Amino acid sequence: MIRKIWAIFRRDLKVNLKDSIALYILFIPILLAVLINLFTPGINETTVDLALLEGDNPSQISYLEQFAEVELFKTIDQVQQRVEERDATIGIVPENGGYYLMTQGNEPEGIVDYAKILTSFYELDISIEETNSELFDFERTVPPLKKTLVNTMILLISILGGMLIALNIVEEKADNTLSAINLTPAGRLTFVLGKSVIGVLLSIIGTLSLIVITGFGTVNLLQLLLVLLVTSLLSISVGFIQGLTSSDIMTAAGSIKILFLPLLAGVLAIEMLGDKWQKFFYWNPFYWAYKGNDLILSQSGTWSQIFMYSGIVLLISGIVYLFLAPKIRKGLE
């Protein structure tokens, strides 16, 4: 049986490597990881950018570099050009023995106030050691935005696995080889398992590539694999039903997008809604998968929590499969 499953998988892989849409799906996890790294800031990066004159006041530059991102320019005109760019950079320019803040006028008030305070503290010669404040953190070691994007992309990759299965089944229908499985010793179960392999492997390999490239490679991989596998069951079921009911590749690819709605609903519910609204999303498996992945990515999840979230996802996915199973069996006849 394993040899037959392997043969079906190898056949799908060869076909996918020759198809542009399938190739795009196979390599999109790496592209997403690179884009997340490019466009999400690090947690230690400041959101305040200052523009100063190069060589004007080295001690001031050293002082401000402790609290903000400092860029140096040779002339005041260059400082002005930098301030006029789209981001919220503030220039600190010498004038009549003192300094003034050069702003574009649309900077957030908090950033302008922060620049004023830094300038005042420097003039008053106040150092970090003289503060009486204490720092309390929430033990966050990764940028929240980056974690949210990576978590969402993990769920998206599991859907892409289902989409790949749907494309392969449509391709079988186009070659008129789907009904032939009833005449081969492989059997329907072997066929279903063989067709599922490439979707599951895409979810696993794609997710591993994503977390390594984005710097989450130290998370508990066993916990992540558990949540990933139970989430993939839903995508596989939907992938089969969409492949069997679609007449061409574009229709199958479009139909599988129906899973994007519950995915986005689950993410937005957790990230944007209050506790009183959460119960309205308990039906959504992506909601629970997102909560589980969030604990894993923040390295704060216990096995009991991961088992609970995975069990809920498995239960909901099982109910969906029981609903779709008769249609899948009928489509394979």
mmCIF file of C-alpha atoms in Angstrom:
data_model
loop_
_atom_site.group_PDB
_atom_site.id
_atom_site.type_symbol
_atom_site.label_atom_id
_atom_site.label_comp_id
_atom_site.label_asym_id
_atom_site.label_seq_id
_atom_site.Cartn_x
_atom_site.Cartn_y
_atom_site.Cartn_z
ATOM 1 C CA MET A 1 0.000 0.000 0.000
ATOM 2 C CA ILE A 2 2.806 2.410 0.890
ATOM 3 C CA ARG A 3 4.458 1.726 -2.473
ATOM 4 C CA LYS A 4 1.218 2.590 -4.275
ATOM 5 C CA ILE A 5 0.792 5.772 -2.225
ATOM 6 C CA TRP A 6 4.381 6.708 -3.084
ATOM 7 C CA ALA A 7 3.718 6.091 -6.786
ATOM 8 C CA ILE A 8 0.655 8.377 -6.729
ATOM 9 C CA PHE A 9 2.646 11.077 -4.923
ATOM 10 C CA ARG A 10 5.540 10.869 -7.409
ATOM 11 C CA ARG A 11 3.111 11.169 -10.301
ATOM 12 C CA ASP A 12 1.503 14.284 -8.745
ATOM 13 C CA LEU A 13 4.898 15.842 -8.043
ATOM 14 C CA LYS A 14 6.062 15.371 -11.643
ATOM 15 C CA VAL A 15 2.863 16.931 -12.962
ATOM 16 C CA ASN A 16 3.054 19.868 -10.521
ATOM 17 C CA LEU A 17 6.659 20.660 -11.441
ATOM 18 C CA LYS A 18 5.511 21.185 -15.040
ATOM 19 C CA ASP A 19 2.486 23.359 -14.182
ATOM 20 C CA SER A 20 2.990 27.090 -13.561
ATOM 21 C CA ILE A 21 0.123 27.477 -11.051
ATOM 22 C CA ALA A 22 1.222 24.425 -9.067
ATOM 23 C CA LEU A 23 4.845 25.633 -9.086
ATOM 24 C CA TYR A 24 3.679 28.991 -7.748
ATOM 25 C CA ILE A 25 1.816 27.253 -4.916
ATOM 26 C CA LEU A 26 4.848 25.083 -4.096
ATOM 27 C CA PHE A 27 7.250 28.010 -3.765
ATOM 28 C CA ILE A 28 4.981 30.735 -2.383
ATOM 29 C CA PRO A 29 5.814 29.919 1.303
ATOM 30 C CA ILE A 30 9.432 30.977 0.674
ATOM 31 C CA LEU A 31 8.299 34.140 -1.088
ATOM 32 C CA LEU A 32 5.962 34.988 1.803
ATOM 33 C CA ALA A 33 8.757 34.472 4.335
ATOM 34 C CA VAL A 34 11.072 36.838 2.457
ATOM 35 C CA LEU A 35 8.348 39.490 2.194
ATOM 36 C CA ILE A 36 7.584 39.261 5.938
ATOM 37 C CA ASN A 37 11.255 39.774 6.744
ATOM 38 C CA LEU A 38 11.461 42.763 4.421
ATOM 39 C CA PHE A 39 8.369 44.626 5.574
ATOM 40 C CA THR A 40 8.024 43.940 9.301
ATOM 41 C CA PRO A 41 10.168 45.871 11.776
ATOM 42 C CA GLY A 42 12.112 44.223 14.568
ATOM 43 C CA ILE A 43 10.894 44.624 18.132
ATOM 44 C CA ASN A 44 14.028 46.546 19.088
ATOM 45 C CA GLU A 45 13.789 48.988 16.225
ATOM 46 C CA THR A 46 12.688 52.448 17.238
ATOM 47 C CA THR A 47 9.823 54.148 15.473
ATOM 48 C CA VAL A 48 11.467 57.589 15.888
ATOM 49 C CA ASP A 49 13.883 58.719 13.187
ATOM 50 C CA LEU A 50 16.011 61.847 13.597
ATOM 51 C CA ALA A 51 18.043 63.702 10.948
ATOM 52 C CA LEU A 52 21.121 65.654 12.090
ATOM 53 C CA LEU A 53 24.092 67.434 10.511
ATOM 54 C CA GLU A 54 27.211 65.302 10.208
ATOM 55 C CA GLY A 55 30.036 66.504 12.482
ATOM 56 C CA ASP A 56 27.995 69.338 14.000
ATOM 57 C CA ASN A 57 27.838 68.045 17.574
ATOM 58 C CA PRO A 58 29.291 64.522 18.092
ATOM 59 C CA SER A 59 28.262 64.338 21.758
ATOM 60 C CA GLN A 60 24.662 65.187 20.850
ATOM 61 C CA ILE A 61 24.668 62.542 18.123
ATOM 62 C CA SER A 62 25.991 59.896 20.527
ATOM 63 C CA TYR A 63 23.378 60.858 23.127
ATOM 64 C CA LEU A 64 20.431 60.703 20.699
ATOM 65 C CA GLU A 65 21.590 57.406 19.178
ATOM 66 C CA GLN A 66 20.784 55.781 22.532
ATOM 67 C CA PHE A 67 17.074 56.508 22.074
ATOM 68 C CA ALA A 68 16.323 56.950 18.355
ATOM 69 C CA GLU A 69 17.426 56.039 14.841
ATOM 70 C CA VAL A 70 19.791 58.840 13.798
ATOM 71 C CA GLU A 71 20.671 59.682 10.184
ATOM 72 C CA LEU A 72 23.450 62.153 9.361
ATOM 73 C CA PHE A 73 23.573 64.586 6.446
ATOM 74 C CA LYS A 74 26.164 67.068 5.236
ATOM 75 C CA THR A 75 23.892 70.071 4.611
ATOM 76 C CA ILE A 76 20.669 71.523 5.995
ATOM 77 C CA ASP A 77 19.071 71.134 2.557
ATOM 78 C CA GLN A 78 19.731 67.385 2.702
ATOM 79 C CA VAL A 79 18.177 67.262 6.182
ATOM 80 C CA GLN A 80 15.131 69.098 4.837
ATOM 81 C CA GLN A 81 14.814 66.674 1.907
ATOM 82 C CA ARG A 82 14.921 63.750 4.319
ATOM 83 C CA VAL A 83 12.279 65.305 6.579
ATOM 84 C CA GLU A 84 9.992 65.869 3.590
ATOM 85 C CA GLU A 85 9.934 62.184 2.702
ATOM 86 C CA ARG A 86 6.788 60.153 3.471
ATOM 87 C CA ASP A 87 7.857 58.738 6.850
ATOM 88 C CA ALA A 88 7.941 60.620 10.181
ATOM 89 C CA THR A 89 11.572 61.748 10.358
ATOM 90 C CA ILE A 90 12.302 64.869 12.418
ATOM 91 C CA GLY A 91 15.311 67.089 11.774
ATOM 92 C CA ILE A 92 17.324 68.687 14.590
ATOM 93 C CA VAL A 93 19.087 71.665 13.051
ATOM 94 C CA PRO A 94 21.433 74.240 14.675
ATOM 95 C CA GLU A 95 20.402 77.909 14.738
ATOM 96 C CA ASN A 96 21.729 80.918 16.679
ATOM 97 C CA GLY A 97 23.690 78.792 19.132
ATOM 98 C CA GLY A 98 20.755 76.477 19.801
ATOM 99 C CA TYR A 99 18.676 73.924 17.923
ATOM 100 C CA TYR A 100 15.207 73.759 16.418
ATOM 101 C CA LEU A 101 13.088 70.835 15.318
ATOM 102 C CA MET A 102 12.374 70.647 11.580
ATOM 103 C CA THR A 103 9.098 68.829 10.888
ATOM 104 C CA GLN A 104 6.977 68.180 7.825
ATOM 105 C CA GLY A 105 3.784 68.995 9.708
ATOM 106 C CA ASN A 106 2.022 65.639 9.506
ATOM 107 C CA GLU A 107 4.108 63.708 12.033
ATOM 108 C CA PRO A 108 2.273 62.006 14.942
ATOM 109 C CA GLU A 109 2.151 64.244 17.991
ATOM 110 C CA GLY A 110 3.789 61.617 20.172
ATOM 111 C CA ILE A 111 6.863 61.418 17.942
ATOM 112 C CA VAL A 112 7.280 65.212 17.949
ATOM 113 C CA ASP A 113 6.935 65.298 21.744
ATOM 114 C CA TYR A 114 9.471 62.487 22.022
ATOM 115 C CA ALA A 115 11.983 64.460 19.919
ATOM 116 C CA LYS A 116 11.387 67.560 22.085
ATOM 117 C CA ILE A 117 11.974 65.594 25.290
ATOM 118 C CA LEU A 118 15.179 64.027 23.939
ATOM 119 C CA THR A 119 16.525 67.439 22.953
ATOM 120 C CA SER A 120 15.653 68.894 26.365
ATOM 121 C CA PHE A 121 17.215 65.992 28.238
ATOM 122 C CA TYR A 122 20.419 66.420 26.239
ATOM 123 C CA GLU A 123 20.524 70.158 27.039
ATOM 124 C CA LEU A 124 19.962 69.345 30.731
ATOM 125 C CA ASP A 125 22.664 66.644 30.576
ATOM 126 C CA ILE A 126 20.323 63.961 31.945
ATOM 127 C CA SER A 127 21.608 60.400 31.517
ATOM 128 C CA ILE A 128 19.890 57.003 31.692
ATOM 129 C CA GLU A 129 21.506 56.302 35.081
ATOM 130 C CA GLU A 130 19.726 59.290 36.622
ATOM 131 C CA THR A 131 16.251 58.037 35.862
ATOM 132 C CA ASN A 132 14.070 56.646 38.678
ATOM 133 C CA SER A 133 11.901 54.633 36.321
ATOM 134 C CA GLU A 134 11.848 50.839 36.186
ATOM 135 C CA LEU A 135 11.314 48.775 33.063
ATOM 136 C CA PHE A 136 8.625 46.092 33.036
ATOM 137 C CA ASP A 137 8.217 44.004 29.886
ATOM 138 C CA PHE A 138 5.816 41.303 28.769
ATOM 139 C CA GLU A 139 8.587 38.883 27.858
ATOM 140 C CA ARG A 140 8.000 39.443 24.163
ATOM 141 C CA THR A 141 11.028 38.403 22.185
ATOM 142 C CA VAL A 142 9.583 38.832 18.708
ATOM 143 C CA PRO A 143 7.699 41.688 17.012
ATOM 144 C CA PRO A 144 3.914 41.215 17.507
ATOM 145 C CA LEU A 145 3.194 42.176 13.906
ATOM 146 C CA LYS A 146 5.708 39.669 12.574
ATOM 147 C CA LYS A 147 4.261 36.899 14.768
ATOM 148 C CA THR A 148 0.745 37.694 13.567
ATOM 149 C CA LEU A 149 1.795 37.584 9.910
ATOM 150 C CA VAL A 150 3.729 34.334 10.311
ATOM 151 C CA ASN A 151 0.781 32.742 12.145
ATOM 152 C CA THR A 152 -1.635 33.803 9.405
ATOM 153 C CA MET A 153 0.720 32.553 6.703
ATOM 154 C CA ILE A 154 0.955 29.129 8.400
ATOM 155 C CA LEU A 155 -2.818 28.772 8.126
ATOM 156 C CA LEU A 156 -2.723 30.062 4.548
ATOM 157 C CA ILE A 157 -0.129 27.435 3.585
ATOM 158 C CA SER A 158 -2.403 24.669 4.891
ATOM 159 C CA ILE A 159 -5.142 25.982 2.566
ATOM 160 C CA LEU A 160 -2.679 26.025 -0.334
ATOM 161 C CA GLY A 161 -2.071 22.331 0.370
ATOM 162 C CA GLY A 162 -5.790 21.714 -0.187
ATOM 163 C CA MET A 163 -5.673 23.828 -3.335
ATOM 164 C CA LEU A 164 -2.823 21.710 -4.701
ATOM 165 C CA ILE A 165 -4.853 18.529 -4.097
ATOM 166 C CA ALA A 166 -7.830 20.060 -5.905
ATOM 167 C CA LEU A 167 -5.655 20.957 -8.904
ATOM 168 C CA ASN A 168 -4.252 17.426 -9.112
ATOM 169 C CA ILE A 169 -7.717 15.847 -9.033
ATOM 170 C CA VAL A 170 -8.961 18.190 -11.753
ATOM 171 C CA GLU A 171 -5.942 17.227 -13.802
ATOM 172 C CA GLU A 172 -6.859 13.534 -13.307
ATOM 173 C CA LYS A 173 -10.376 14.296 -14.521
ATOM 174 C CA ALA A 174 -8.997 16.063 -17.581
ATOM 175 C CA ASP A 175 -6.943 12.961 -18.431
ATOM 176 C CA ASN A 176 -9.988 10.710 -17.836
ATOM 177 C CA THR A 177 -7.972 8.652 -15.345
ATOM 178 C CA LEU A 178 -10.072 9.322 -12.249
ATOM 179 C CA SER A 179 -12.685 6.613 -12.870
ATOM 180 C CA ALA A 180 -9.913 4.140 -13.687
ATOM 181 C CA ILE A 181 -9.007 3.825 -10.007
ATOM 182 C CA ASN A 182 -12.007 1.546 -9.567
ATOM 183 C CA LEU A 183 -10.348 -0.915 -11.957
ATOM 184 C CA THR A 184 -6.888 -0.837 -10.358
ATOM 185 C CA PRO A 185 -5.665 -2.726 -7.254
ATOM 186 C CA ALA A 186 -4.878 0.597 -5.589
ATOM 187 C CA GLY A 187 -8.398 1.181 -4.224
ATOM 188 C CA ARG A 188 -10.084 4.416 -3.194
ATOM 189 C CA LEU A 189 -8.433 4.646 0.216
ATOM 190 C CA THR A 190 -4.963 4.310 -1.302
ATOM 191 C CA PHE A 191 -5.872 6.876 -3.949
ATOM 192 C CA VAL A 192 -7.138 9.358 -1.341
ATOM 193 C CA LEU A 193 -4.045 8.907 0.821
ATOM 194 C CA GLY A 194 -1.726 9.184 -2.181
ATOM 195 C CA LYS A 195 -3.382 12.365 -3.365
ATOM 196 C CA SER A 196 -3.227 13.841 0.144
ATOM 197 C CA VAL A 197 0.522 13.368 0.550
ATOM 198 C CA ILE A 198 1.613 16.312 -1.583
ATOM 199 C CA GLY A 199 -0.823 18.666 0.186
ATOM 200 C CA VAL A 200 0.385 17.589 3.632
ATOM 201 C CA LEU A 201 4.045 17.808 2.600
ATOM 202 C CA LEU A 202 3.485 21.308 1.235
ATOM 203 C CA SER A 203 1.991 22.338 4.580
ATOM 204 C CA ILE A 204 4.865 20.838 6.571
ATOM 205 C CA ILE A 205 7.826 21.833 4.379
ATOM 206 C CA GLY A 206 6.333 25.229 3.549
ATOM 207 C CA THR A 207 5.685 26.022 7.208
ATOM 208 C CA LEU A 208 9.156 24.868 8.275
ATOM 209 C CA SER A 209 10.711 27.058 5.570
ATOM 210 C CA LEU A 210 8.568 29.989 6.689
ATOM 211 C CA ILE A 211 9.474 29.810 10.382
ATOM 212 C CA VAL A 212 13.185 29.248 9.731
ATOM 213 C CA ILE A 213 13.487 32.168 7.295
ATOM 214 C CA THR A 214 11.488 34.495 9.562
ATOM 215 C CA GLY A 215 13.530 33.614 12.660
ATOM 216 C CA PHE A 216 11.078 31.347 14.495
ATOM 217 C CA GLY A 217 13.198 28.240 14.052
ATOM 218 C CA THR A 218 13.584 27.672 17.814
ATOM 219 C CA VAL A 219 9.881 27.013 18.506
ATOM 220 C CA ASN A 220 8.627 23.604 19.640
ATOM 221 C CA LEU A 221 8.408 21.824 16.272
ATOM 222 C CA LEU A 222 6.402 18.880 17.626
ATOM 223 C CA GLN A 223 3.686 21.190 18.927
ATOM 224 C CA LEU A 224 3.667 23.084 15.632
ATOM 225 C CA LEU A 225 3.490 19.829 13.646
ATOM 226 C CA LEU A 226 0.513 18.643 15.709
ATOM 227 C CA VAL A 227 -1.529 21.812 15.094
ATOM 228 C CA LEU A 228 -0.449 21.840 11.449
ATOM 229 C CA LEU A 229 -1.580 18.274 10.751
ATOM 230 C CA VAL A 230 -5.030 18.652 12.306
ATOM 231 C CA THR A 231 -5.528 21.945 10.458
ATOM 232 C CA SER A 232 -4.518 20.294 7.178
ATOM 233 C CA LEU A 233 -7.331 17.733 7.533
ATOM 234 C CA LEU A 234 -9.893 20.443 6.881
ATOM 235 C CA SER A 235 -7.995 21.770 3.848
ATOM 236 C CA ILE A 236 -7.568 18.238 2.450
ATOM 237 C CA SER A 237 -11.304 17.490 2.751
ATOM 238 C CA VAL A 238 -12.261 20.739 1.059
ATOM 239 C CA GLY A 239 -9.521 20.224 -1.558
ATOM 240 C CA PHE A 240 -10.983 16.825 -2.502
ATOM 241 C CA ILE A 241 -14.546 18.040 -2.753
ATOM 242 C CA GLN A 242 -13.571 21.101 -4.785
ATOM 243 C CA GLY A 243 -11.401 19.011 -7.110
ATOM 244 C CA LEU A 244 -14.165 16.473 -7.699
ATOM 245 C CA THR A 245 -16.835 19.103 -8.341
ATOM 246 C CA SER A 246 -14.787 21.565 -10.439
ATOM 247 C CA SER A 247 -14.569 21.300 -14.194
ATOM 248 C CA ASP A 248 -11.234 23.058 -14.685
ATOM 249 C CA ILE A 249 -8.141 24.232 -12.793
ATOM 250 C CA MET A 250 -9.194 27.880 -12.485
ATOM 251 C CA THR A 251 -12.573 26.925 -11.036
ATOM 252 C CA ALA A 252 -10.926 24.599 -8.505
ATOM 253 C CA ALA A 253 -8.376 27.240 -7.483
ATOM 254 C CA GLY A 254 -11.142 29.834 -7.121
ATOM 255 C CA SER A 255 -13.430 27.547 -5.154
ATOM 256 C CA ILE A 256 -10.834 26.682 -2.538
ATOM 257 C CA LYS A 257 -10.622 30.392 -1.693
ATOM 258 C CA ILE A 258 -13.834 29.911 0.273
ATOM 259 C CA LEU A 259 -11.573 28.857 3.147
ATOM 260 C CA PHE A 260 -9.977 32.310 3.211
ATOM 261 C CA LEU A 261 -13.124 33.754 4.802
ATOM 262 C CA PRO A 262 -13.089 31.643 8.003
ATOM 263 C CA LEU A 263 -9.292 32.065 8.156
ATOM 264 C CA LEU A 264 -9.498 35.863 8.122
ATOM 265 C CA ALA A 265 -12.511 35.834 10.448
ATOM 266 C CA GLY A 266 -10.593 33.801 13.032
ATOM 267 C CA VAL A 267 -7.513 36.020 12.864
ATOM 268 C CA LEU A 268 -9.448 39.294 13.029
ATOM 269 C CA ALA A 269 -11.620 38.041 15.895
ATOM 270 C CA ILE A 270 -8.581 37.296 18.063
ATOM 271 C CA GLU A 271 -6.562 40.353 17.113
ATOM 272 C CA MET A 272 -9.296 43.007 16.994
ATOM 273 C CA LEU A 273 -12.394 41.967 18.968
ATOM 274 C CA GLY A 274 -13.012 41.979 22.691
ATOM 275 C CA ASP A 275 -13.594 38.936 24.877
ATOM 276 C CA LYS A 276 -17.404 39.180 24.694
ATOM 277 C CA TRP A 277 -17.301 38.560 20.909
ATOM 278 C CA GLN A 278 -14.964 35.574 20.979
ATOM 279 C CA LYS A 279 -17.720 32.980 21.585
ATOM 280 C CA PHE A 280 -19.211 33.749 18.160
ATOM 281 C CA PHE A 281 -16.095 32.263 16.527
ATOM 282 C CA TYR A 282 -15.808 29.017 18.491
ATOM 283 C CA TRP A 283 -17.172 27.141 15.433
ATOM 284 C CA ASN A 284 -14.176 28.211 13.355
ATOM 285 C CA PRO A 285 -11.245 25.698 13.299
ATOM 286 C CA PHE A 286 -8.862 28.408 12.092
ATOM 287 C CA TYR A 287 -9.730 30.408 15.214
ATOM 288 C CA TRP A 288 -8.440 27.617 17.458
ATOM 289 C CA ALA A 289 -5.496 26.811 15.196
ATOM 290 C CA TYR A 290 -4.454 30.466 15.309
ATOM 291 C CA LYS A 291 -4.601 30.477 19.129
ATOM 292 C CA GLY A 292 -2.494 27.324 19.258
ATOM 293 C CA ASN A 293 0.077 28.638 16.795
ATOM 294 C CA ASP A 294 0.244 31.928 18.695
ATOM 295 C CA LEU A 295 1.280 30.105 21.864
ATOM 296 C CA ILE A 296 3.832 28.067 19.928
ATOM 297 C CA LEU A 297 5.385 31.071 18.153
ATOM 298 C CA SER A 298 5.647 32.959 21.449
ATOM 299 C CA GLN A 299 7.138 29.802 23.044
ATOM 300 C CA SER A 300 4.688 30.013 25.939
ATOM 301 C CA GLY A 301 2.317 27.149 25.123
ATOM 302 C CA THR A 302 2.091 24.061 27.326
ATOM 303 C CA TRP A 303 1.320 20.616 25.902
ATOM 304 C CA SER A 304 -2.076 20.587 27.641
ATOM 305 C CA GLN A 305 -3.029 23.835 25.884
ATOM 306 C CA ILE A 306 -1.800 22.598 22.507
ATOM 307 C CA PHE A 307 -3.653 19.266 22.931
ATOM 308 C CA MET A 308 -6.835 21.147 23.821
ATOM 309 C CA TYR A 309 -6.680 23.479 20.800
ATOM 310 C CA SER A 310 -5.646 20.627 18.463
ATOM 311 C CA GLY A 311 -8.490 18.468 19.784
ATOM 312 C CA ILE A 312 -11.036 21.191 19.067
ATOM 313 C CA VAL A 313 -9.651 21.676 15.538
ATOM 314 C CA LEU A 314 -9.717 17.910 14.987
ATOM 315 C CA LEU A 315 -13.319 17.671 16.217
ATOM 316 C CA ILE A 316 -14.548 20.477 13.947
ATOM 317 C CA SER A 317 -12.574 19.139 10.969
ATOM 318 C CA GLY A 318 -14.001 15.653 11.634
ATOM 319 C CA ILE A 319 -17.548 17.013 11.549
ATOM 320 C CA VAL A 320 -16.798 18.765 8.256
ATOM 321 C CA TYR A 321 -15.317 15.534 6.846
ATOM 322 C CA LEU A 322 -18.383 13.493 7.862
ATOM 323 C CA PHE A 323 -20.503 16.005 5.988
ATOM 324 C CA LEU A 324 -18.295 15.895 2.872
ATOM 325 C CA ALA A 325 -17.403 12.172 2.855
ATOM 326 C CA PRO A 326 -20.543 10.975 0.946
ATOM 327 C CA LYS A 327 -19.907 13.564 -1.765
ATOM 328 C CA ILE A 328 -16.247 12.540 -2.009
ATOM 329 C CA ARG A 329 -17.172 8.841 -2.337
ATOM 330 C CA LYS A 330 -19.743 9.671 -4.982
ATOM 331 C CA GLY A 331 -17.240 11.770 -6.912
ATOM 332 C CA LEU A 332 -14.761 8.898 -7.012
ATOM 333 C CA GLU A 333 -17.316 6.453 -8.450
#
